[in-house]
Coordinates of C-alpha atoms in Angstrom, one line a residue:
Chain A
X206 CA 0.0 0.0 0.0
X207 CA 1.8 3.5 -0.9
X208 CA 2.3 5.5 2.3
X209 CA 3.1 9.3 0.9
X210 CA 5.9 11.4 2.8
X211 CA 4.2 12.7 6.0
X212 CA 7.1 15.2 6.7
X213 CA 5.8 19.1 7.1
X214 CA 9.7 20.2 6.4
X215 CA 10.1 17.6 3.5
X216 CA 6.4 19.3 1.7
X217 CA 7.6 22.9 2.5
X218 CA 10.8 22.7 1.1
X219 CA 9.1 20.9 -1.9
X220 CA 6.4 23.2 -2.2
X221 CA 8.7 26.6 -2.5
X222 CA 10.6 24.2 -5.0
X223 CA 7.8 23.4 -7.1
X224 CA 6.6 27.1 -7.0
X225 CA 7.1 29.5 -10.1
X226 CA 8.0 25.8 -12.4
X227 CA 5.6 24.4 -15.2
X228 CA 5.0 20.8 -14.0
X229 CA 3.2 19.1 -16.8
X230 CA 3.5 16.1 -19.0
X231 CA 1.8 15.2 -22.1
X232 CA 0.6 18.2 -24.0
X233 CA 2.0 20.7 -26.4
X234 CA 2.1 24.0 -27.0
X235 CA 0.1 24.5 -30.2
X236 CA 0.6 27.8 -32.5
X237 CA -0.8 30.5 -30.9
X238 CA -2.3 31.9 -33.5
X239 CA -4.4 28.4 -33.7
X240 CA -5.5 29.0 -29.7
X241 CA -6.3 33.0 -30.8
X242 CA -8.6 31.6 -33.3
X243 CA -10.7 29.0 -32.3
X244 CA -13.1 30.3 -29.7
X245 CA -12.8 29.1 -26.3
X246 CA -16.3 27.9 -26.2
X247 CA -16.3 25.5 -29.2
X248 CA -12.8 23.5 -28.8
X249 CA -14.2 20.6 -26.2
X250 CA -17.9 20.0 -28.5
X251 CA -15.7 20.6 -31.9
X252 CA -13.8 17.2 -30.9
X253 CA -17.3 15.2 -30.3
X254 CA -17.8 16.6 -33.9
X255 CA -14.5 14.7 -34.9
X256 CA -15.1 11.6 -33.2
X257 CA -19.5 11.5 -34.3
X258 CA -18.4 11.5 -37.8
X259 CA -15.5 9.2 -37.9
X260 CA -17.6 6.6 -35.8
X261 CA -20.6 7.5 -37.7
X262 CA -18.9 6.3 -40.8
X263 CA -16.9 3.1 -39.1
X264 CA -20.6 2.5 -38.6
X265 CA -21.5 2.8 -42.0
X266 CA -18.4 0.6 -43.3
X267 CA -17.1 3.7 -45.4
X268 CA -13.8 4.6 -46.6
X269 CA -13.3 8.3 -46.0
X270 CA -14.0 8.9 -50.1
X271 CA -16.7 6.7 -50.4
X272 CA -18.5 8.7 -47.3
X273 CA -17.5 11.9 -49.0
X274 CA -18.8 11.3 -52.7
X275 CA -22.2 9.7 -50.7
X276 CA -22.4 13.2 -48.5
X277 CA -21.2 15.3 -51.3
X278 CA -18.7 16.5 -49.5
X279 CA -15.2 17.7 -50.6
X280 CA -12.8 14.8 -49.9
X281 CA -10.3 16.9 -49.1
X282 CA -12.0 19.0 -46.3
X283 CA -12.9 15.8 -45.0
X284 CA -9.6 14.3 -44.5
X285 CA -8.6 17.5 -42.9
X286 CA -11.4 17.4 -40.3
X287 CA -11.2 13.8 -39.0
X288 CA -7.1 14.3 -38.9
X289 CA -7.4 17.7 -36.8
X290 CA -10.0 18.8 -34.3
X291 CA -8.9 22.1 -34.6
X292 CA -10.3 22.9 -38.4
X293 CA -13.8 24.9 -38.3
X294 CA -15.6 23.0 -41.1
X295 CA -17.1 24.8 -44.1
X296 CA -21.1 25.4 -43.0
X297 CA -22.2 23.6 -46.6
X298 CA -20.0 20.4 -45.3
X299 CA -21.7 20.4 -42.1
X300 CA -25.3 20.5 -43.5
X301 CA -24.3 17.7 -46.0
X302 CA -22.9 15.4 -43.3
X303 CA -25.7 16.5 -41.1
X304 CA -28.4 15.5 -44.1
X305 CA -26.4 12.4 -44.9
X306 CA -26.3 11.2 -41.2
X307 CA -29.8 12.0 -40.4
X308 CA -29.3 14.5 -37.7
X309 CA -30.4 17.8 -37.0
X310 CA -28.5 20.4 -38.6
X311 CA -28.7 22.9 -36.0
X312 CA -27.1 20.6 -33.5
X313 CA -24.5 19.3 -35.7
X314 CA -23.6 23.2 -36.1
X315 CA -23.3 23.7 -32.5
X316 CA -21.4 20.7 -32.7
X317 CA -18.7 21.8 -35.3
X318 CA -18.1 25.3 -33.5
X319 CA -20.1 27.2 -36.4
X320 CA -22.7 28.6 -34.2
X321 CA -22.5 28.6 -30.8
X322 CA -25.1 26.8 -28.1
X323 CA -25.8 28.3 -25.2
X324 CA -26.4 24.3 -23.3
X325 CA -23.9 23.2 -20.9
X326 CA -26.2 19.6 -21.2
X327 CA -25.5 20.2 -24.7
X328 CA -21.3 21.0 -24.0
X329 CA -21.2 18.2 -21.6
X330 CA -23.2 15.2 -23.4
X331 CA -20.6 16.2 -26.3
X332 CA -17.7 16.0 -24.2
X333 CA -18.4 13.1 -22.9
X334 CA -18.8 10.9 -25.9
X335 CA -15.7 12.4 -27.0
X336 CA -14.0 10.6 -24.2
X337 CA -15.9 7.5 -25.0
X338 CA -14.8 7.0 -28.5
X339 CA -11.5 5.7 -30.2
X340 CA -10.9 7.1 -33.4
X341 CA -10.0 3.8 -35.1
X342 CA -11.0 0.9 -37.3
X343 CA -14.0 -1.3 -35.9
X344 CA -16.6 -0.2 -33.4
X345 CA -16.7 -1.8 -30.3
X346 CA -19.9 -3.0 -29.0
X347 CA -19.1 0.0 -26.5
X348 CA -18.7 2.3 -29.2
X349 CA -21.9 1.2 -30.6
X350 CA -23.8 2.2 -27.6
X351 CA -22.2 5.6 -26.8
X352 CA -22.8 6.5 -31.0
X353 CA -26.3 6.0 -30.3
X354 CA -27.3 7.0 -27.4
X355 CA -25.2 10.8 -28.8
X356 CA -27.3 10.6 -32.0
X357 CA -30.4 10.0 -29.7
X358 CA -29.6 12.8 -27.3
X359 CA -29.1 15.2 -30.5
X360 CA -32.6 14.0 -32.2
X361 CA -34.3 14.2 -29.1
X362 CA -34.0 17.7 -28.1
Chain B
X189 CA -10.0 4.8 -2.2
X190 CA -8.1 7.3 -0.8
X191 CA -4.8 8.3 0.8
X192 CA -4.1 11.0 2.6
X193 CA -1.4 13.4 1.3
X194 CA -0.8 17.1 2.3
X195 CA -0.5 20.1 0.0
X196 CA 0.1 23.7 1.4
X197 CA -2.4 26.4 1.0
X198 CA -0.5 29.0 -0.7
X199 CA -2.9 31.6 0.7
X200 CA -2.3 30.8 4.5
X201 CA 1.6 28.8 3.6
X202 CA -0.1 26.2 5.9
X203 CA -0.3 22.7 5.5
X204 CA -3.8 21.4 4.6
X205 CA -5.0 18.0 3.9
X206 CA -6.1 16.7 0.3
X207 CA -6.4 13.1 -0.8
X208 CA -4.7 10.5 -3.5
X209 CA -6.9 8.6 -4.9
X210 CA -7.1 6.2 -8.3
X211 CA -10.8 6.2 -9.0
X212 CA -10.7 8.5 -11.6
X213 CA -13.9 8.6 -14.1
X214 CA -15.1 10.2 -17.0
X215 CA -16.5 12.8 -15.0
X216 CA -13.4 13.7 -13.9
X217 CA -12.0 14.4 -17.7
X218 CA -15.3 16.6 -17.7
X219 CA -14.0 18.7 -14.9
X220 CA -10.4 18.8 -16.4
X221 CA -12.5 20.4 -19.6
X222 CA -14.9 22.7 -17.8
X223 CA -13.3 23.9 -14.9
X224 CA -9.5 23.8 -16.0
X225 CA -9.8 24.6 -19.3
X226 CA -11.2 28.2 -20.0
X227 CA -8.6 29.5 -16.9
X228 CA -6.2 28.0 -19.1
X229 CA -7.3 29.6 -22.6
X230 CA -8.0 33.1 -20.9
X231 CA -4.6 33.0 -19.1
X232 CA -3.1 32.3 -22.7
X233 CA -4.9 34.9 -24.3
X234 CA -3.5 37.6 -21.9
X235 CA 0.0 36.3 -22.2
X236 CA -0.1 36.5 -25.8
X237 CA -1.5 39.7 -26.1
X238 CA 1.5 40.8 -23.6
X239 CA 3.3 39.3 -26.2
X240 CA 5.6 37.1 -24.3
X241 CA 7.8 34.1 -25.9
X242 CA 5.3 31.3 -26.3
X243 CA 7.5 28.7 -25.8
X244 CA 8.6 30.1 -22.0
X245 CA 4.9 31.3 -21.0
X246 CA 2.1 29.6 -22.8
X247 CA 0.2 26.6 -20.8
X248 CA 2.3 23.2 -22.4
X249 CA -0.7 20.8 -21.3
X250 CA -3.3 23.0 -23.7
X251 CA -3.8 20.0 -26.1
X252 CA -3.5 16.5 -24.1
X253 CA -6.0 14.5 -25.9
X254 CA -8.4 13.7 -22.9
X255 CA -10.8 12.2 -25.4
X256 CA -10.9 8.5 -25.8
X257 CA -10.0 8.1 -22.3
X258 CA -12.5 6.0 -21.3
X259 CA -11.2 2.9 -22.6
X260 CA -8.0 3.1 -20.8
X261 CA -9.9 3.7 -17.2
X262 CA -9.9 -0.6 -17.6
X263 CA -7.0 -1.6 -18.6
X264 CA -4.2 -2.9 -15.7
X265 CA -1.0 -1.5 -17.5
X266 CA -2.8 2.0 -17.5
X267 CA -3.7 3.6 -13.6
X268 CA -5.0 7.1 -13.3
X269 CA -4.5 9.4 -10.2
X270 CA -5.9 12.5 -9.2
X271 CA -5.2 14.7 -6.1
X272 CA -8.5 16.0 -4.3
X273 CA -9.0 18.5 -2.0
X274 CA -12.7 19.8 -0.5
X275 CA -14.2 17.8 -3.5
X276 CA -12.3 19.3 -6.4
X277 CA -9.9 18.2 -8.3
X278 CA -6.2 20.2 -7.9
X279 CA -4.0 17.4 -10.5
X280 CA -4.4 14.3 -12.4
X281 CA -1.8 11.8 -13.9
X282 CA -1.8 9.4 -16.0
X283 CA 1.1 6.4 -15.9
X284 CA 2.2 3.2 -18.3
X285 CA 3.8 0.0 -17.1
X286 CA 4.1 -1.2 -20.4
X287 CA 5.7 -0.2 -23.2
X288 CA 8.0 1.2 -22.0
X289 CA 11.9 0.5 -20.8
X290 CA 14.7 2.8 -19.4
X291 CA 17.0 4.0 -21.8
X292 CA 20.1 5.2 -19.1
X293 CA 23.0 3.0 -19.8
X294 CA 23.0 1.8 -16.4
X295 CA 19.9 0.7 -16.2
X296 CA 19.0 0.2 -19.8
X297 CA 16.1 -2.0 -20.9
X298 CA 14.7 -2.4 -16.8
X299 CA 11.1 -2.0 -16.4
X300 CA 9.7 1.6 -15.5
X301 CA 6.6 3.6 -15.0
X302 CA 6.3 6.3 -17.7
X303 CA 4.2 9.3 -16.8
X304 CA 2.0 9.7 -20.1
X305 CA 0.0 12.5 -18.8
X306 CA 0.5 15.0 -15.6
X307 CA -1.8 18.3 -15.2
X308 CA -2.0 20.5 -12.0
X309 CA -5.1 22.1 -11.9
X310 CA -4.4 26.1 -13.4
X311 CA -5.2 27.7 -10.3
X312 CA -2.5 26.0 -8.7
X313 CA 0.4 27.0 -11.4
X314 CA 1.8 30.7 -11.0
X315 CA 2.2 31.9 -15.0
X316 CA -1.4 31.4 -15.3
X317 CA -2.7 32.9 -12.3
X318 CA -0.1 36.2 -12.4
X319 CA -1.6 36.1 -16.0
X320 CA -5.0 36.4 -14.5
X321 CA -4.3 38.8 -11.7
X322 CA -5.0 36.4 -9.3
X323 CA -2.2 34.3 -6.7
X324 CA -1.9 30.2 -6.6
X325 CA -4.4 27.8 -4.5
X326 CA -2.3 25.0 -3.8
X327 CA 1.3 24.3 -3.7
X328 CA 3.3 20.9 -4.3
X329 CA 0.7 18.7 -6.1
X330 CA 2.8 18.5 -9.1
X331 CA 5.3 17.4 -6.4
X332 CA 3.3 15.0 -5.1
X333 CA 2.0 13.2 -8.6
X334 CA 5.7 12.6 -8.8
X335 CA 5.8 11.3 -5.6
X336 CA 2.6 8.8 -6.3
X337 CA 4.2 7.7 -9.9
X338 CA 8.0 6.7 -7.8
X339 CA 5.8 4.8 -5.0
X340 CA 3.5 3.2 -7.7
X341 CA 6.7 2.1 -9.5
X342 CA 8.2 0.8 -6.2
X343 CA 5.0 -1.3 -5.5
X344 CA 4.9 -3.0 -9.3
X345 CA 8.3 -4.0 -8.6
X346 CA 10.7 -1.2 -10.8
X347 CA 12.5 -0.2 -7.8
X348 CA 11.2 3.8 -8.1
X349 CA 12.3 4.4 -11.9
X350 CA 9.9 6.7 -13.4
X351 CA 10.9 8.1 -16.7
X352 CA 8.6 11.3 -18.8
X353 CA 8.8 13.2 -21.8
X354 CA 9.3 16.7 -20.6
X355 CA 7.9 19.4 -22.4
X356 CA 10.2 22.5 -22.8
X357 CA 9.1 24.7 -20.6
X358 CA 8.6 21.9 -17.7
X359 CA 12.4 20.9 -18.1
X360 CA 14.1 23.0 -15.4
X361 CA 11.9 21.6 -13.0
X362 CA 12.4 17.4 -13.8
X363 CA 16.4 18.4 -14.3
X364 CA 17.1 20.7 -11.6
X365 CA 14.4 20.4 -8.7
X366 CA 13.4 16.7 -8.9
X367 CA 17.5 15.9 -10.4
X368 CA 15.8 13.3 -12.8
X369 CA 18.7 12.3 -15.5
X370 CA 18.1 14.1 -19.0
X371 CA 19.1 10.9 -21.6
X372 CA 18.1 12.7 -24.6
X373 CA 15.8 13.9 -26.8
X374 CA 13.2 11.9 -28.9
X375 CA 12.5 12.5 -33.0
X376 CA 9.4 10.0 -32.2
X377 CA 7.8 12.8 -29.9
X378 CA 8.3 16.0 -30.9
X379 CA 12.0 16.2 -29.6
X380 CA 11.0 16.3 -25.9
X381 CA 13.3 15.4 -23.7
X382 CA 13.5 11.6 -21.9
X383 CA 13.5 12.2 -17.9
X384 CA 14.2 9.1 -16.1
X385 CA 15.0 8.2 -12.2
X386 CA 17.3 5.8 -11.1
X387 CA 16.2 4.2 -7.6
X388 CA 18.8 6.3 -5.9
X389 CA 17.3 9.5 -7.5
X390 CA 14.0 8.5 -7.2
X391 CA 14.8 7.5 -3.0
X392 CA 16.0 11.2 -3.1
X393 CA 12.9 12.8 -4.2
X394 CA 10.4 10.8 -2.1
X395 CA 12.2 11.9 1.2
X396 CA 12.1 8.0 2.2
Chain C
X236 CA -1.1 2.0 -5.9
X237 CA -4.1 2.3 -3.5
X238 CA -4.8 -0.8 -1.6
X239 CA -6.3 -4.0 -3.7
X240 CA -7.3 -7.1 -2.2
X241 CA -5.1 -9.8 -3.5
X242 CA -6.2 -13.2 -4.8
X243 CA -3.7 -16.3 -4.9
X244 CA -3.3 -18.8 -7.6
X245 CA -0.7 -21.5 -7.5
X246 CA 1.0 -21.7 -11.2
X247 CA 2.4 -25.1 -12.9
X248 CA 5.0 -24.0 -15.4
X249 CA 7.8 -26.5 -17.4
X250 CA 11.0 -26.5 -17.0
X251 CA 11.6 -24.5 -20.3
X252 CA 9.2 -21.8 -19.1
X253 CA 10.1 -21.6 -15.7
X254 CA 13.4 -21.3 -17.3
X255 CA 12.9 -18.4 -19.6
X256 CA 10.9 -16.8 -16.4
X257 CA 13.7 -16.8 -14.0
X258 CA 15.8 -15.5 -17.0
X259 CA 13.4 -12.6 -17.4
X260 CA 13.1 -11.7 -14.1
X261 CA 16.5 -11.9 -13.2
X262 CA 17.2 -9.6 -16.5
X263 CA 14.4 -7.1 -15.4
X264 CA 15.3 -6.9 -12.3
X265 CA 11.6 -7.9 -11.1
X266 CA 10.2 -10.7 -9.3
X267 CA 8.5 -13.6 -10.8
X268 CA 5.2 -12.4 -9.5
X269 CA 5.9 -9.1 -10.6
X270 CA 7.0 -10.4 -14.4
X271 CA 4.2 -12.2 -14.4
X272 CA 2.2 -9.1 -13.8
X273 CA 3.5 -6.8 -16.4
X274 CA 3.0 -10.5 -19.0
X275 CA -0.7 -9.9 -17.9
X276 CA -0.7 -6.2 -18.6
X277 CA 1.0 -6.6 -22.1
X278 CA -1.2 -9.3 -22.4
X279 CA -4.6 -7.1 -22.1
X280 CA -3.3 -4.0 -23.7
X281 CA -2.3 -6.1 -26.9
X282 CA -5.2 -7.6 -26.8
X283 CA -7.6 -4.6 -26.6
X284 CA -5.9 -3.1 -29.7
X285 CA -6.1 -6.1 -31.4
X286 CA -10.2 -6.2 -31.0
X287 CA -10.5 -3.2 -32.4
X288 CA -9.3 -3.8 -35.5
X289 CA -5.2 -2.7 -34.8
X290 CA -1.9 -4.1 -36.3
X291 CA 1.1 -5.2 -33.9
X292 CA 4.3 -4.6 -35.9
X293 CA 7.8 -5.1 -35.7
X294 CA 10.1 -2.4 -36.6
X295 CA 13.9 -2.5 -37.3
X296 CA 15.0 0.7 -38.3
X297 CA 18.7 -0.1 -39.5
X298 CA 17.3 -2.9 -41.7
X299 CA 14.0 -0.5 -42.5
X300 CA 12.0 -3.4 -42.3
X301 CA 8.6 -4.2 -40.7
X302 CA 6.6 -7.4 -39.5
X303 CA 3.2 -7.8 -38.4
X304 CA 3.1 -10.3 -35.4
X305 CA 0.1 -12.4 -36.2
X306 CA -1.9 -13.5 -33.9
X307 CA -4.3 -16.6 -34.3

């Protein structure tokens, strides 16, 4: 069983060491230019965006071009936007993947960071089928379950 | 469960308690993205507006991929931590004990704990706060993650070796305040730096 | 890590593996229990990529060559 230091002394010291440094592991600094221009709001329902389309067409069994020349979509754009969370999607892409899939446009907009949603039910359902999804090659039964209850959720309300 | 662990209260410089514990959920992500996250975008704004060096200011942890997280809560060579205190979260970590070996010479190819992911909470980390006005909550939970990772590594077996990919602007504090040995940087991960403790060093930094 | 109740399971091996698991440990610096361990973590992390849909390969950079390990 881990016992942690108990000392006062030893956490003092450690705490005026610690003070003033950057203790982090695991992230990067991005461009700031890319933090200055995606709007605070959007960042955390943009990724659900991502991971609702790439799951959305793992579900479909479609290659990234077949999904785009079924959607009329640009292929290109879509490559972009399943690769990088941080791309604002054209408005026309987001109503063809949003007439393709079956879902409401509005939400999918909110979704993509196009219009912003004033729902923190809305911001936190999104976020947290973002952190339920992998972003790879079959669905897992899991997977299956989150993807619909998210396209339930945005149907429903 | 949970283990008691102090942190100070900068406001007071006394010692208060918080606790470690590894029952870390989804809704605990949730918190990192709603609570943590717009301090950290606002405090980055105002530094880059001041127009200060990115690369010795600006937040490092900005873009850890907390999505698809989920998953991982199950599996055994994954653990989670998080430091609590009064019911909020002030740190999370994230650590591997696979796939991973030490790359020192003198203990080259040994089993260790790799810390994948580490995040104080911004309240608790000075550039953001002074960039907000505002002064630091808590000191020493970064400290004590570190601590938790070298114990965890001592209970699988690895004898306290630890090893991290330091971002730039978090190197002076693995090199110089926790004296973890630099072995070089990696092409495979954007050229951060490989951090690793031997048992001695790691011994050293736990106090034990 | 935090506090786990512990279950124990006595573990017939051959000579060969018992072998290759006192080589191991002895290598890693890590008791048998503690080998075995880590074996069961790689074991479930492989396998969890592996279900959903991923590739385990083999890389040797001087040779630039790759291998999938196959798994039946």
């Amino acid at each position: 069983m881990i016992i942690m230091n108990r000392s006062k002394e030893w956490l003092l010291k450690k705490a005026d060491q610690e003070d003033g440094c950057f203790v982090s592991v695991g992230g990067f600094v991005d461009d700031i230019t890319k933090i200055e221009s995606s709007p605070q709001a959007f960042e955390s329902t943009r990724a659900a965006f991502v991971r609702l389309l790439q799951l959305a067409r793992r579900a479909k069994r479609l290659s990234v071009e077949e999904f785009a020349a079924k959607a009329g979509v640009e292929l290109a754009e879509l490559v972009k936007i399943e690769s990088n969370e941080h791309i604002v999607p054209t408005p026309r892409t987001v109503y063809k993947i949003a007439q393709f899939l079956k879902l409401p446009e509005k939400k999918l907009m909110a979704l993509s960071g196009l219009v912003q949603l004033k729902d923190s039910q809305f911001s936190e359902a999104a976020v947290r089928f973002a952190a339920r999804s992998e972003p790879v090659q079959k669905l897992t039964a899991q997977e299956h379950k989150a993807l619909e209850e998210f396209v339930m959720f945005l149907n429903d309300r | 469960m949970k283990i008691p662990v102090e942190i100070r209260d900068n406001s007071t410089g006394e010692i208060v308690q918080a606790n470690l514990f590894d029952a870390i959920t989804i809704e605990h992500f949730i918190e990192t993205q709603k609570e943590w996250r717009p301090l950290v975008i606002a405090a980055t704004r105002k530094l880059a507006a001041s127009k200060l060096a990115a690369g010795d200011y600006v937040p490092a942890h900005f873009h850890w991929d907390w999505t698809s997280k989920e998953a991982q809560l199950k599996l055994l060579a994954i653990h989670f931590y998080g430091i609590e205190h009064l019911g909020v979260l002030q740190g999370i970590m994230k650590v591997e004990s696979v796939g991973h070996v030490c790359r020192l010479p003198v203990q080259q190819g040994k089993p260790v704990i790799h810390i994948d992911y580490l995040e104080v909470a911004p309240w608790n980390v000075k550039q953001i706060m002074e960039a907000l006005g505002k002064r630091t909550k808590y000191g020493a939970v970064g400290t004590r993650l570190i601590e938790a990772a070298v114990r965890h590594s001592i209970e699988e077996g690895f004898k306290g070796r630890v090893a991290l990919h330091s971002l730039s602007t978090s190197e002076r504090f693995y090199r110089e305040v926790c004296n973890m040995t630099p072995v070089g940087r990696d092409s495979g991960k954007q050229n951060l730096l490989w951090c690793e403790f031997t048992p001695e060093q790691a011994q050293n930094f736990i106090g034990d | 890590m935090v506090e786990q109740t512990k279950r124990t399971m006595t573990l017939n091996l051959t000579e060969a593996e018992m072998n290759v698991l006192e080589e191991l440990s002895a290598q890693k610096e890590l008791s048998k229990t503690a080998l075995l361990r880590q074996a069961l973590r790689l074991y479930q992390l492989v396998d969890a990529r592996l279900a959903r849909g991923e590739k385990i390969l083999f890389e040797d950079e001087k040779k630039k060559a790759r291998a999938e390990l196959v798994f039946l």
